[in-house]
Structure formats: structure tokens, C-alpha cells
């Protein structure tokens, strides 16, 4: 997923990012600047380089899902 995407998968991402204290905006299903910045920060903090910065790709998703619970 990336900036501009919408839907329930984005809402789940927002809620998972809240669990790691990186996203504090609304869980509205919109992949906007706040979500993109939170994903970038998460990738930097975890040393994830396989995915494009700010894009919730397979490596980022696997790591985030491994340390959070399904909302």
C-alpha cells in the first residue's frame, strides 16, 4: 500500500501503527501524509530497506504484523 490508497487494509495499518506509537491520527482508511510518515519512521527504526520508503510493502508488513496484534 502507498500514499493515496484507501480502504479497510489502510485502517488496519493505522491501528497497527498506533500500537507501536507511531500514528496518532484518525483510523479513517486513508493512506495520507501522516500514515506515510509513520511507515517511513517505522522502516527507519527497524532497518527495513527492502520496501520503498513510506510504502507498506511485504517486508514492512511482515515485521509490523509480527510485533502487533490484529485490531
Short mmCIF file of N, CA, C and O in Angstrom, two decimals:
data_model
loop_
_atom_site.label_atom_id
_atom_site.label_comp_id
_atom_site.label_asym_id
_atom_site.label_seq_id
_atom_site.Cartn_x
_atom_site.Cartn_y
_atom_site.Cartn_z
N UNK A 1 0.85 -1.18 0.00
CA UNK A 1 0.00 0.00 0.00
C UNK A 1 0.89 1.24 0.00
O UNK A 1 2.01 1.19 0.50
N UNK A 2 0.31 2.30 -0.50
CA UNK A 2 1.09 3.53 -0.59
C UNK A 2 0.17 4.75 -0.48
O UNK A 2 -1.04 4.62 -0.47
N UNK A 3 0.79 5.92 -0.43
CA UNK A 3 0.08 7.18 -0.34
C UNK A 3 -1.04 7.23 -1.38
O UNK A 3 -0.83 6.91 -2.54
N UNK A 4 -2.23 7.59 -0.95
CA UNK A 4 -3.38 7.71 -1.84
C UNK A 4 -4.32 6.51 -1.77
O UNK A 4 -5.46 6.60 -2.21
N UNK A 5 -3.84 5.39 -1.23
CA UNK A 5 -4.69 4.22 -1.11
C UNK A 5 -5.75 4.44 -0.03
O UNK A 5 -5.56 5.25 0.89
N UNK A 6 -6.86 3.71 -0.16
CA UNK A 6 -7.96 3.82 0.80
C UNK A 6 -8.54 2.45 1.06
O UNK A 6 -8.42 1.55 0.23
N UNK A 7 -9.17 2.30 2.22
CA UNK A 7 -9.89 1.06 2.49
C UNK A 7 -9.59 0.46 3.85
O UNK A 7 -8.85 1.02 4.67
N UNK A 8 -10.19 -0.69 4.07
CA UNK A 8 -10.08 -1.35 5.37
C UNK A 8 -8.66 -1.81 5.68
O UNK A 8 -8.26 -1.86 6.84
N UNK A 9 -7.88 -2.15 4.65
CA UNK A 9 -6.49 -2.54 4.90
C UNK A 9 -5.68 -1.36 5.44
O UNK A 9 -4.80 -1.53 6.28
N UNK A 10 -5.99 -0.17 4.96
CA UNK A 10 -5.30 1.03 5.46
C UNK A 10 -5.72 1.29 6.91
O UNK A 10 -4.88 1.63 7.75
N UNK A 11 -6.99 1.08 7.22
CA UNK A 11 -7.44 1.25 8.61
C UNK A 11 -6.69 0.29 9.52
O UNK A 11 -6.23 0.69 10.61
N UNK A 12 -6.53 -0.94 9.09
CA UNK A 12 -5.77 -1.91 9.91
C UNK A 12 -4.34 -1.44 10.10
O UNK A 12 -3.79 -1.52 11.20
N UNK A 13 -3.72 -0.93 9.03
CA UNK A 13 -2.36 -0.39 9.14
C UNK A 13 -2.31 0.74 10.15
O UNK A 13 -1.42 0.80 11.00
N UNK A 14 -3.26 1.66 10.06
CA UNK A 14 -3.29 2.79 11.00
C UNK A 14 -3.38 2.29 12.44
O UNK A 14 -2.66 2.79 13.32
N UNK A 15 -4.21 1.30 12.68
CA UNK A 15 -4.37 0.78 14.04
C UNK A 15 -3.12 0.04 14.51
O UNK A 15 -2.75 0.12 15.69
N UNK A 16 -2.46 -0.66 13.61
CA UNK A 16 -1.20 -1.33 13.98
C UNK A 16 -0.11 -0.30 14.28
O UNK A 16 0.68 -0.47 15.22
N UNK A 17 -0.06 0.77 13.49
CA UNK A 17 0.93 1.82 13.75
C UNK A 17 0.66 2.52 15.08
O UNK A 17 1.60 2.96 15.74
N UNK A 18 -0.58 2.59 15.47
CA UNK A 18 -0.91 3.13 16.80
C UNK A 18 -0.33 2.25 17.90
O UNK A 18 0.13 2.74 18.92
N UNK A 19 -0.37 0.95 17.69
CA UNK A 19 0.14 0.01 18.70
C UNK A 19 1.63 0.20 18.96
O UNK A 19 2.10 -0.10 20.05
N UNK A 20 2.36 0.67 17.96
CA UNK A 20 3.80 0.92 18.15
C UNK A 20 4.08 2.41 18.34
O UNK A 20 5.21 2.88 18.21
N UNK A 21 3.02 3.17 18.65
CA UNK A 21 3.12 4.60 18.98
C UNK A 21 3.75 5.45 17.89
O UNK A 21 4.52 6.37 18.17
N UNK A 22 3.38 5.16 16.63
CA UNK A 22 3.91 5.95 15.53
C UNK A 22 2.82 6.70 14.76
O UNK A 22 3.14 7.53 13.92
N UNK A 23 1.58 6.40 15.02
CA UNK A 23 0.48 7.07 14.33
C UNK A 23 -0.56 7.49 15.34
O UNK A 23 -1.00 6.68 16.16
N UNK A 24 -0.95 8.77 15.27
CA UNK A 24 -1.89 9.31 16.24
C UNK A 24 -3.09 9.97 15.58
O UNK A 24 -3.90 10.59 16.23
N UNK A 25 -3.20 9.81 14.28
CA UNK A 25 -4.31 10.39 13.54
C UNK A 25 -5.53 9.49 13.57
O UNK A 25 -5.55 8.46 14.24
N UNK A 26 -6.54 9.87 12.81
CA UNK A 26 -7.78 9.08 12.79
C UNK A 26 -7.59 7.76 12.03
O UNK A 26 -6.78 7.68 11.10
N UNK A 27 -8.34 6.76 12.43
CA UNK A 27 -8.35 5.48 11.71
C UNK A 27 -9.45 5.56 10.66
O UNK A 27 -10.54 5.01 10.82
N UNK A 28 -9.17 6.30 9.60
CA UNK A 28 -10.19 6.62 8.60
C UNK A 28 -10.00 5.89 7.27
O UNK A 28 -10.71 6.14 6.31
N UNK A 29 -9.01 5.00 7.20
CA UNK A 29 -8.81 4.23 5.98
C UNK A 29 -8.17 4.98 4.84
O UNK A 29 -8.23 4.54 3.70
N UNK A 30 -7.53 6.09 5.12
CA UNK A 30 -6.88 6.90 4.08
C UNK A 30 -5.37 6.94 4.31
O UNK A 30 -4.91 7.35 5.38
N UNK A 31 -4.63 6.53 3.31
CA UNK A 31 -3.16 6.50 3.39
C UNK A 31 -2.64 7.87 2.97
O UNK A 31 -2.28 8.10 1.81
N UNK A 32 -2.61 8.78 3.93
CA UNK A 32 -2.18 10.14 3.68
C UNK A 32 -0.77 10.39 4.20
O UNK A 32 -0.01 9.45 4.49
N UNK A 33 -0.43 11.65 4.33
CA UNK A 33 0.91 12.03 4.77
C UNK A 33 1.28 11.48 6.14
O UNK A 33 2.41 11.03 6.35
N UNK A 34 0.33 11.51 7.08
CA UNK A 34 0.64 11.02 8.43
C UNK A 34 0.97 9.55 8.42
O UNK A 34 1.89 9.11 9.10
N UNK A 35 0.22 8.78 7.66
CA UNK A 35 0.46 7.34 7.57
C UNK A 35 1.80 7.09 6.88
O UNK A 35 2.61 6.28 7.35
N UNK A 36 2.02 7.77 5.78
CA UNK A 36 3.28 7.60 5.05
C UNK A 36 4.47 7.92 5.94
O UNK A 36 5.46 7.18 5.96
N UNK A 37 4.39 9.01 6.69
CA UNK A 37 5.49 9.38 7.59
C UNK A 37 5.68 8.35 8.69
O UNK A 37 6.81 8.05 9.08
N UNK A 38 4.58 7.81 9.21
CA UNK A 38 4.68 6.78 10.25
C UNK A 38 5.33 5.52 9.70
O UNK A 38 6.17 4.91 10.37
N UNK A 39 4.98 5.15 8.48
CA UNK A 39 5.59 3.97 7.86
C UNK A 39 7.08 4.21 7.63
O UNK A 39 7.91 3.35 7.91
N UNK A 40 7.44 5.41 7.16
CA UNK A 40 8.85 5.75 6.96
C UNK A 40 9.63 5.63 8.27
O UNK A 40 10.73 5.08 8.31
N UNK A 41 9.06 6.19 9.32
CA UNK A 41 9.72 6.14 10.63
C UNK A 41 9.88 4.70 11.10
O UNK A 41 10.94 4.31 11.59
N UNK A 42 8.83 3.91 10.94
CA UNK A 42 8.89 2.51 11.34
C UNK A 42 9.98 1.78 10.55
O UNK A 42 10.79 1.04 11.14
N UNK A 43 10.04 2.00 9.25
CA UNK A 43 11.06 1.36 8.42
C UNK A 43 12.46 1.76 8.88
O UNK A 43 13.36 0.91 8.97
N UNK A 44 12.65 3.03 9.17
CA UNK A 44 13.95 3.51 9.63
C UNK A 44 14.33 2.87 10.96
O UNK A 44 15.44 2.38 11.14
N UNK A 45 13.37 2.86 11.91
CA UNK A 45 13.64 2.32 13.24
C UNK A 45 13.95 0.82 13.21
O UNK A 45 14.72 0.33 14.04
N UNK A 46 13.36 0.10 12.27
CA UNK A 46 13.54 -1.35 12.19
C UNK A 46 14.58 -1.77 11.15
O UNK A 46 14.84 -2.94 10.97
N UNK A 47 15.16 -0.80 10.46
CA UNK A 47 16.19 -1.11 9.47
C UNK A 47 15.65 -1.84 8.24
O UNK A 47 16.36 -2.64 7.63
N UNK A 48 14.42 -1.55 7.89
CA UNK A 48 13.79 -2.20 6.73
C UNK A 48 14.16 -1.43 5.48
O UNK A 48 13.80 -0.27 5.33
N UNK A 49 14.86 -2.09 4.58
CA UNK A 49 15.30 -1.45 3.35
C UNK A 49 14.75 -2.12 2.10
O UNK A 49 14.96 -1.63 0.99
N UNK A 50 14.06 -3.24 2.27
CA UNK A 50 13.56 -3.98 1.12
C UNK A 50 12.40 -3.28 0.43
O UNK A 50 12.17 -3.47 -0.77
N UNK A 51 11.62 -2.50 1.16
CA UNK A 51 10.48 -1.78 0.60
C UNK A 51 10.85 -0.32 0.36
O UNK A 51 11.69 0.24 1.05
N UNK A 52 10.18 0.29 -0.60
CA UNK A 52 10.36 1.72 -0.87
C UNK A 52 9.98 2.50 0.38
O UNK A 52 9.03 2.15 1.09
N UNK A 53 10.71 3.57 0.67
CA UNK A 53 10.43 4.39 1.86
C UNK A 53 9.00 4.91 1.83
O UNK A 53 8.56 5.47 0.84
N UNK A 54 8.28 4.68 2.92
CA UNK A 54 6.92 5.16 3.04
C UNK A 54 5.87 4.26 2.42
O UNK A 54 4.69 4.55 2.50
N UNK A 55 6.32 3.15 1.82
CA UNK A 55 5.40 2.20 1.19
C UNK A 55 5.28 0.98 2.10
O UNK A 55 6.28 0.42 2.55
N UNK A 56 4.05 0.58 2.36
CA UNK A 56 3.79 -0.58 3.21
C UNK A 56 3.86 -1.84 2.34
O UNK A 56 2.86 -2.37 1.89
N UNK A 57 5.08 -2.27 2.10
CA UNK A 57 5.33 -3.44 1.26
C UNK A 57 5.45 -4.71 2.09
O UNK A 57 5.27 -4.70 3.32
N UNK A 58 5.81 -5.82 1.45
CA UNK A 58 5.84 -7.12 2.12
C UNK A 58 6.76 -7.19 3.33
O UNK A 58 6.41 -7.78 4.36
N UNK A 59 7.96 -6.62 3.24
CA UNK A 59 8.90 -6.68 4.36
C UNK A 59 8.40 -5.87 5.55
O UNK A 59 8.47 -6.31 6.71
N UNK A 60 7.90 -4.68 5.26
CA UNK A 60 7.38 -3.82 6.33
C UNK A 60 6.17 -4.46 6.97
O UNK A 60 6.04 -4.49 8.20
N UNK A 61 5.28 -5.00 6.15
CA UNK A 61 4.07 -5.63 6.65
C UNK A 61 4.41 -6.83 7.55
O UNK A 61 3.85 -6.98 8.64
N UNK A 62 5.32 -7.68 7.10
CA UNK A 62 5.69 -8.86 7.88
C UNK A 62 6.24 -8.47 9.26
O UNK A 62 5.87 -9.06 10.28
N UNK A 63 7.09 -7.47 9.28
CA UNK A 63 7.69 -7.04 10.55
C UNK A 63 6.64 -6.42 11.47
O UNK A 63 6.57 -6.75 12.66
N UNK A 64 5.81 -5.52 10.94
CA UNK A 64 4.80 -4.86 11.76
C UNK A 64 3.79 -5.87 12.29
O UNK A 64 3.41 -5.83 13.47
N UNK A 65 3.37 -6.80 11.45
CA UNK A 65 2.40 -7.80 11.90
C UNK A 65 3.00 -8.74 12.93
O UNK A 65 2.28 -9.27 13.77
N UNK A 66 4.32 -8.94 12.89
CA UNK A 66 4.96 -9.83 13.86
C UNK A 66 5.03 -9.23 15.25
O UNK A 66 5.17 -9.95 16.22
N UNK A 67 4.91 -7.90 15.34
CA UNK A 67 5.01 -7.29 16.66
C UNK A 67 3.76 -6.55 17.12
O UNK A 67 3.79 -5.84 18.12
N UNK A 68 2.67 -6.73 16.39
CA UNK A 68 1.40 -6.13 16.79
C UNK A 68 0.31 -7.19 16.70
O UNK A 68 0.49 -8.24 16.09
N UNK A 69 -0.83 -6.87 17.31
CA UNK A 69 -1.94 -7.79 17.22
C UNK A 69 -2.97 -7.24 16.23
O UNK A 69 -3.08 -6.04 16.02
N UNK A 70 -3.73 -8.15 15.64
CA UNK A 70 -4.75 -7.74 14.67
C UNK A 70 -5.80 -6.92 15.40
O UNK A 70 -6.35 -7.36 16.40
N UNK A 71 -6.07 -5.72 14.88
CA UNK A 71 -7.05 -4.85 15.55
C UNK A 71 -8.48 -5.38 15.42
O UNK A 71 -8.80 -6.12 14.56
#
